[in-house]
Short mmCIF file of C-alpha atoms and ligand atoms in Angstrom, two decimals:
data_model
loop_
_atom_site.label_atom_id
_atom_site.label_comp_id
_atom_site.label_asym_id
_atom_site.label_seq_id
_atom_site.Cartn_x
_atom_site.Cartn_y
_atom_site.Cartn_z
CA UNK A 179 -9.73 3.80 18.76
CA UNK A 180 -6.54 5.63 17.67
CA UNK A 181 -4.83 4.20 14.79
CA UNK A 182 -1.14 3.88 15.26
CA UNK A 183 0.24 0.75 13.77
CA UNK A 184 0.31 -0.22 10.09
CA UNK A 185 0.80 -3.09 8.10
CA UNK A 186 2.71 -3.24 5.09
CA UNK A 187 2.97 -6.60 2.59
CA UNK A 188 6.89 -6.79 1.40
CA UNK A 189 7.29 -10.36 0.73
CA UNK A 190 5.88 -11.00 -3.49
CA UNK A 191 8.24 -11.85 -6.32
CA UNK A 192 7.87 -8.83 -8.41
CA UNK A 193 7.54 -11.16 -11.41
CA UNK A 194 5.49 -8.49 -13.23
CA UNK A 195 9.40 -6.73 -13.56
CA UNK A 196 11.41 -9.07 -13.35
CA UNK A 197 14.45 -8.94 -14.56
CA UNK A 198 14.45 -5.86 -12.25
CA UNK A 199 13.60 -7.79 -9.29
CA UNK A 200 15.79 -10.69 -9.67
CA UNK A 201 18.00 -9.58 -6.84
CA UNK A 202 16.28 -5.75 -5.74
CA UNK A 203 12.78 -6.68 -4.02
CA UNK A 204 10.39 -4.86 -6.32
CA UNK A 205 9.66 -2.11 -3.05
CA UNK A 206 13.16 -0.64 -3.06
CA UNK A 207 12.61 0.18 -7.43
CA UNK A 208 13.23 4.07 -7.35
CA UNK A 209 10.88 6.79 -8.13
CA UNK A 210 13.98 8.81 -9.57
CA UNK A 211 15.90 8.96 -6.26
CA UNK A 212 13.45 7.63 -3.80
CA UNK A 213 12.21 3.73 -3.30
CA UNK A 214 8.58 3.26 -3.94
CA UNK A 215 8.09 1.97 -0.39
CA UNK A 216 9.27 4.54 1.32
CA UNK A 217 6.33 7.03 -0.35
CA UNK A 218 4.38 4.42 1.45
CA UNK A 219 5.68 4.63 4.84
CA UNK A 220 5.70 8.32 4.39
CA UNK A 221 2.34 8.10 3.70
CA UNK A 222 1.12 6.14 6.34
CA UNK A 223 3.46 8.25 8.87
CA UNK A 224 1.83 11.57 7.42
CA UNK A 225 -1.46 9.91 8.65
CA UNK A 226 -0.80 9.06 12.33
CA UNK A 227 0.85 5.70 11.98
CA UNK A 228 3.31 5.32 14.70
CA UNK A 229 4.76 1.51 14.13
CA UNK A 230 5.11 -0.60 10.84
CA UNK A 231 5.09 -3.92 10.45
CA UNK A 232 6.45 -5.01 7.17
CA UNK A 233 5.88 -8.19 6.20
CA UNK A 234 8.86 -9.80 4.16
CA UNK A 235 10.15 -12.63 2.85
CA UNK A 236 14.08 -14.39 2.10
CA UNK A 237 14.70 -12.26 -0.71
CA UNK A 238 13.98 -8.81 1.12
CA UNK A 239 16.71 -8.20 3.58
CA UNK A 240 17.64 -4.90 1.71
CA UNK A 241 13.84 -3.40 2.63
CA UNK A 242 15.55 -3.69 6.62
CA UNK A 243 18.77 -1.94 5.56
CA UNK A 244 16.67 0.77 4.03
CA UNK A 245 15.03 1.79 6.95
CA UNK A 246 18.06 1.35 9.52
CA UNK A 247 21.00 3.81 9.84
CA UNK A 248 24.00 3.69 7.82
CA UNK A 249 26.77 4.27 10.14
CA UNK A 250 29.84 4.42 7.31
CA UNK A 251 27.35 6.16 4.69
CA UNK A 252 26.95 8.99 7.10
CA UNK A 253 30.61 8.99 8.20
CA UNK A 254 31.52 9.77 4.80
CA UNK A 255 28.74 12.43 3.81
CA UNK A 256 29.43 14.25 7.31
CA UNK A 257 33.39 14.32 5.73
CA UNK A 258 32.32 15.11 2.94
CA UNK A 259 30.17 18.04 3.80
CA UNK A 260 26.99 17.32 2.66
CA UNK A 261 23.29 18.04 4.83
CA UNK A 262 21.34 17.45 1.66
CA UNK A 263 22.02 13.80 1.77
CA UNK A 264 22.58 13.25 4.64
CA UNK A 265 19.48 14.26 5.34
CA UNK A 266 17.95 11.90 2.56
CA UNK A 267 19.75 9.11 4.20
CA UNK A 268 18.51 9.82 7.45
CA UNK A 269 14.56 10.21 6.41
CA UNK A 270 13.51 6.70 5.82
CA UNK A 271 15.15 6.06 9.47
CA UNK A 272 13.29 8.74 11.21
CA UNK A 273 9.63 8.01 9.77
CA UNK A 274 8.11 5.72 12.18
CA UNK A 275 9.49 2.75 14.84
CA UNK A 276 9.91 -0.34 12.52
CA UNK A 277 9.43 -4.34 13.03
CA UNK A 278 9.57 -7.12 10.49
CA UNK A 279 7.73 -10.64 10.01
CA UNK A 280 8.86 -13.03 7.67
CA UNK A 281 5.86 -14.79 5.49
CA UNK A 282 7.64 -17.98 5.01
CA UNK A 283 5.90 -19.47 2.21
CA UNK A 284 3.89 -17.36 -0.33
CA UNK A 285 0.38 -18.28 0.51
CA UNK A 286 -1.65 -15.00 0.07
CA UNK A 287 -2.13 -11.30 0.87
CA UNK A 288 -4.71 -12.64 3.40
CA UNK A 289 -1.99 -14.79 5.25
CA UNK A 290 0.57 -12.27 4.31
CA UNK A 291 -1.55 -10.20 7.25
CA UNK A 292 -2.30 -12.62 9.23
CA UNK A 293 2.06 -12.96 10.14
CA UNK A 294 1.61 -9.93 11.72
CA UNK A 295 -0.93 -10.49 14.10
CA UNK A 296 1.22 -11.21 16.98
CA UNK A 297 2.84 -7.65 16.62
CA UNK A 298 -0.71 -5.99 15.61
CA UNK A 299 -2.60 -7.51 18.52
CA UNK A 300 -5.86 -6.47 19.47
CA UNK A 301 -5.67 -2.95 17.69
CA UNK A 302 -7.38 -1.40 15.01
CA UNK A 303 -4.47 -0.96 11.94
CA UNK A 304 -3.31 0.17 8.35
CA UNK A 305 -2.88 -1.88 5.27
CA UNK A 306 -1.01 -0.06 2.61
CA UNK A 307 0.03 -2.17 -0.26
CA UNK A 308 3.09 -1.64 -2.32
CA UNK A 309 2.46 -1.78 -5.51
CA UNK A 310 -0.27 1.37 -4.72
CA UNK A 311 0.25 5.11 -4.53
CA UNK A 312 -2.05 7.44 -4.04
CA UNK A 313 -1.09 11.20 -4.41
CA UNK A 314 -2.38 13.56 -2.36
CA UNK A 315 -0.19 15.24 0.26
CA UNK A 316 -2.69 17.33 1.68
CA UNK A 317 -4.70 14.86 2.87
CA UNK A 318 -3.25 10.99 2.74
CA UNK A 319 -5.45 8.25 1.41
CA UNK A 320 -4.59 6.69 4.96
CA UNK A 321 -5.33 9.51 6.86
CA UNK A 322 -9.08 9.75 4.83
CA UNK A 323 -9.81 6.04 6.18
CA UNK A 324 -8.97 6.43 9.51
CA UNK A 325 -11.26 9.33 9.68
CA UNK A 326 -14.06 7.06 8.19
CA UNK A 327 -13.22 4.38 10.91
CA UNK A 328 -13.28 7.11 13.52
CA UNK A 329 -16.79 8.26 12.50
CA UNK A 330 -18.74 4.72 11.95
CA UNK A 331 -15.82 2.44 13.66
CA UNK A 332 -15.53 -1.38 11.60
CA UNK A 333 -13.07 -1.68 8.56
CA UNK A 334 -12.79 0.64 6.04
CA UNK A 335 -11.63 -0.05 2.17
CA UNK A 336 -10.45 2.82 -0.02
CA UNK A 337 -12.23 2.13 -3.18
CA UNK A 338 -12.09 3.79 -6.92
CA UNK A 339 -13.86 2.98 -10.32
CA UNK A 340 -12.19 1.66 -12.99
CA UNK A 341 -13.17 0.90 -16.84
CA UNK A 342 -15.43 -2.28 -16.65
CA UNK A 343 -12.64 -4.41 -18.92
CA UNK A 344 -10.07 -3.80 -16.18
CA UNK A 345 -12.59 -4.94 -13.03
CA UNK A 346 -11.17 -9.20 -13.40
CA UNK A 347 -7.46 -7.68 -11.73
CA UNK A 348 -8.91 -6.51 -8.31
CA UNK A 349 -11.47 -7.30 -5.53
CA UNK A 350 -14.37 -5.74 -6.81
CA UNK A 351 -17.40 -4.58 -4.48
CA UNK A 352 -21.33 -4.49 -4.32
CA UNK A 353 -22.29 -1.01 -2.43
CA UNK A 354 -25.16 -0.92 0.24
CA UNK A 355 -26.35 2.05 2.91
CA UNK A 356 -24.66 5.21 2.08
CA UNK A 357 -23.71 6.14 5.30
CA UNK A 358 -21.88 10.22 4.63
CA UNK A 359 -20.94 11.13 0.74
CA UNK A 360 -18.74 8.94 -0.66
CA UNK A 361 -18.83 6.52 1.89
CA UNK A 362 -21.07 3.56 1.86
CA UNK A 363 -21.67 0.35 3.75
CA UNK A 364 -20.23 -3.15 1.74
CA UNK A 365 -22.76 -5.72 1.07
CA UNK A 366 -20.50 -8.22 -1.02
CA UNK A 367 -16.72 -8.48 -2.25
CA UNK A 368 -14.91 -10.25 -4.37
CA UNK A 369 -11.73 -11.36 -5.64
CA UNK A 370 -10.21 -10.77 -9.59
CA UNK A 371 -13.92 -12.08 -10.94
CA UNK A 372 -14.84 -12.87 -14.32
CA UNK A 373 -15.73 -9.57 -16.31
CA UNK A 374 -19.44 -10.76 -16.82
CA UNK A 375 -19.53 -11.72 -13.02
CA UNK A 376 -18.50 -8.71 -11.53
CA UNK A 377 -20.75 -6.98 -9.45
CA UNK A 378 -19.81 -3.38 -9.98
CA UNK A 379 -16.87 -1.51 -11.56
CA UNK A 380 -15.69 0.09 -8.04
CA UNK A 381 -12.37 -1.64 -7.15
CA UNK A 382 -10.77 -1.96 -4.19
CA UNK A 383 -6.98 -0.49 -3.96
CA UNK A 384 -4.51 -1.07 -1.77
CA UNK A 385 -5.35 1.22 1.50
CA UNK A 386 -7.10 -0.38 4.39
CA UNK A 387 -8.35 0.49 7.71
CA UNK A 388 -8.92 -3.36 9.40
CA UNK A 389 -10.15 -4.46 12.90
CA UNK A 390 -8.58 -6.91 14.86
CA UNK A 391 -11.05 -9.06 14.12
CA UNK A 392 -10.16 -9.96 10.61
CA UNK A 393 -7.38 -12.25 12.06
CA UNK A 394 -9.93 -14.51 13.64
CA UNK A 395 -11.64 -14.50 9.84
CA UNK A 396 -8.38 -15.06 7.93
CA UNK A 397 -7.38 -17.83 10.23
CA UNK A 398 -11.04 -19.28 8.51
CA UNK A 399 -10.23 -18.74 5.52
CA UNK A 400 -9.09 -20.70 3.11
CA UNK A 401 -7.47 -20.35 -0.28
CA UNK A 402 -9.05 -19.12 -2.85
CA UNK A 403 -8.49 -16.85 -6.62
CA UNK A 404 -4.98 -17.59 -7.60
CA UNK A 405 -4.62 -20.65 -4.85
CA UNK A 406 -4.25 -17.69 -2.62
CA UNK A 407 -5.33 -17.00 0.87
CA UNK A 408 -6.84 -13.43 0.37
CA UNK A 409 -7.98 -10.53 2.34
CA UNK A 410 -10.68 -10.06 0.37
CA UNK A 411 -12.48 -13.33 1.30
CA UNK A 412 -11.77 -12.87 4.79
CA UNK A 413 -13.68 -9.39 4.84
CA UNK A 414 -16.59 -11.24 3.06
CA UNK A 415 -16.66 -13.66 5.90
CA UNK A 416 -16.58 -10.70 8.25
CA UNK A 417 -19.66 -9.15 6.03
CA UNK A 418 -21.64 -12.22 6.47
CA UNK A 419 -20.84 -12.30 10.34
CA UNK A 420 -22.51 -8.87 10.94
CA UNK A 421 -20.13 -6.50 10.78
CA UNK A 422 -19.80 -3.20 9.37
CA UNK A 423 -16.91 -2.72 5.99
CA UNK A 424 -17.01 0.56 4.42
CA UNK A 425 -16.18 1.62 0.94
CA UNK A 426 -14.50 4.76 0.72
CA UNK A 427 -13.78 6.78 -2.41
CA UNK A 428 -10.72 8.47 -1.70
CA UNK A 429 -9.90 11.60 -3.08
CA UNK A 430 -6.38 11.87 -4.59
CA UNK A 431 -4.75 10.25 -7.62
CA UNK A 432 -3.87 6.81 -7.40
CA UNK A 433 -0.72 5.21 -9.34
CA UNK A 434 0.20 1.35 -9.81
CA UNK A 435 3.69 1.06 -9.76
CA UNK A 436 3.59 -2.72 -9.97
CA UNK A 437 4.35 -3.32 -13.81
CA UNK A 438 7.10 -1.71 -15.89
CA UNK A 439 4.96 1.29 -17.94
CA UNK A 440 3.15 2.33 -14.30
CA UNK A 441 6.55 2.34 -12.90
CA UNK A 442 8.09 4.44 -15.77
CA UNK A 443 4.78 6.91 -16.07
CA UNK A 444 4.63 6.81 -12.02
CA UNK A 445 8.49 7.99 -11.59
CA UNK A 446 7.67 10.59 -14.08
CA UNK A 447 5.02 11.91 -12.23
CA UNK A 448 6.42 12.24 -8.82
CA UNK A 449 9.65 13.80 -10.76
CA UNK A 450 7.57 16.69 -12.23
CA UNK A 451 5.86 17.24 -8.43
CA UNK A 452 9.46 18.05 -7.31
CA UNK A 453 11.27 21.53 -7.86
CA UNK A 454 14.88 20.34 -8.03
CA UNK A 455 14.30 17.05 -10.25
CA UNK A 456 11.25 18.88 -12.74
CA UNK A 457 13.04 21.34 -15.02
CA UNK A 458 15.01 18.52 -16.60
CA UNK A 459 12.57 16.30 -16.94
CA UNK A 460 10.33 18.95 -18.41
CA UNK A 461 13.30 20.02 -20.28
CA UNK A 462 13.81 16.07 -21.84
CA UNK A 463 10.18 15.85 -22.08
CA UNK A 464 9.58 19.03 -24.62
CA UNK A 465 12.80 17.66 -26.96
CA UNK A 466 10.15 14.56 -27.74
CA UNK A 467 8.16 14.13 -30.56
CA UNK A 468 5.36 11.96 -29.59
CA UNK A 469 3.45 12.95 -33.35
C1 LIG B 608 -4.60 -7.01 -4.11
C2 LIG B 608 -5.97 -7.36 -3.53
C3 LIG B 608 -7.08 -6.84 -4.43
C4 LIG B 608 -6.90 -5.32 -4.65
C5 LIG B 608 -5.48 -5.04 -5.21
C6 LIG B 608 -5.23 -3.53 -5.25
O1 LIG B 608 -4.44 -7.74 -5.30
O2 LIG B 608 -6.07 -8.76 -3.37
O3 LIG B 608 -8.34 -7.06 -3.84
O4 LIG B 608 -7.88 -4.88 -5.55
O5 LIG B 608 -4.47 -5.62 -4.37
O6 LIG B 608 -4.01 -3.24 -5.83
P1 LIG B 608 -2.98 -7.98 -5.98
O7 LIG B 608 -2.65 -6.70 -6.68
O8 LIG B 608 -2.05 -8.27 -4.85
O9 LIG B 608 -3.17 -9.12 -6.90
#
């Protein structure tokens, strides 16, 4: 099945930079000019995805104005004589056909999901995650799931390894079946475990490829790490039921923007990737002596 609608979770505090986020929803933070979350719509739009669904909350509204035209912006850039940013402004707008579900209370990625199943329906669809980028423009992390789905069909998890000490932050999973090089069936999952209960140091990041039938599994589920409703136990329902979840291990360079230094060290790096914004960055960088 084609995959052309996506999911995207919008509606968490951001407490991990706050004061930041006290009135900016943590999504709109900039990567020098350009909000975090629209990387991730441009990634998911660079792999086929068609619709978005974000999923907000009451603090969000801004995330909508993003994404919508800005009639007296343009008005004054088109006086002004300036394409450059006008065509900036216009980008986020032009990316894919928006629609937006409010979570109303804050019970979960897993129910965060689940508010979009009356948009999602009965398709296969895209789970990109915030607080996640993965760098590789050549070939989105998206874009490498969807071909896994397309090849062995059931959900798909874009997985990494990670230092053992770091394993307790993230759903963790057991490998089965290798089913094509470096993809493999899922056997177990789970969520933010104790170090000494973890059953492997391959994490799962925030890119999924998800069947319709994980609605029918989150509906099931109930809360669990955190007092949270998560994904992750849904899929491990869906595991036990028979069907297939892959683990794939992406290839590009993944960045968590979701605390203050992997914001700072994230914006730097997607700085130095572009021509106009590198030479003085480079330029700042060289004056410091990091001895
Ligand atoms: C979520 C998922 C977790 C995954 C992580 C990736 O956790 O629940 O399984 O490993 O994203 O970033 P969160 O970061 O929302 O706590």
């Amino acid at each position: 099945m084609v995959v052309r609608k996506a999911v995207i979770p919008a509606a968490g505090l951001g407490t991990r930079v706050l004061p930041a986020t006290k009135a900016v929803p943590k999504e709109l933070l900039p990567l020098a000019d350009t909000p975090t979350i629209q990387y991730i719509v441009g990634e998911a739009a660079a792999s086929g995805i068609e619709q978005i669904t974000f999923v907000t909350s009451r603090t969000k509204r801004a995330i909508e104005d993003h994404f919508d035209e800005a009639p007296e912006l343009r008005a004054a850039l088109e006086i002004k004589g300036d394409p450059k940013r006008l065509a900036a402004i216009m980008r986020p707008v032009t990316l894919a056909a928006y629609c937006y579900v409010r979570q109303q209370r804050p019970l979960g990625l897993g129910h965060a999901v689940l508010c979009a199943r009356p948009i999602i329906g009965e398709e296969t669809f895209g789970v990109l995650l915030g607080d996640d980028l993965v760098d590789n423009d050549a070939d989105p992390c998206l874009k490498q799931l969807i071909r896994v789905h397309e090849r062995h069909g059931g959900c798909v998890l874009a997985v990494m390894r990670v230092p053992h000490a770091e394993v307790s932050r993230y759903g963790v999973v057991s490998l089965g079946e290798r089913v094509e090089p470096g993809v493999h069936q899922i056997t177990d999952l789970v969520e933010k475990p104790k170090l000494e209960e973890a059953p492997s140091d391959l994490i799962v990041i925030g890119r999924y490829v998800l069947t319709p039938s994980v609605f029918a599994a989150l509906e099931r589920t109930q809360a669990g790490a955190g007092g949270e409703i998560q994904l992750t136990d849904a899929l491990c329902a869906l595991i036990q039921s028979g069907e297939r979840v892959f683990a794939c291990e992406f290839k590009g360079k993944r960045y968590d923007t979701g605390d203050p230094v992997g914001l700072l060290t994230t914006s730097i790096a997607y700085a130095l990737k572009r021509p106009d914004l590198a030479p003085g960055v480079i330029a700042y960088l060289k004056t410091l002596d990091l001895g």
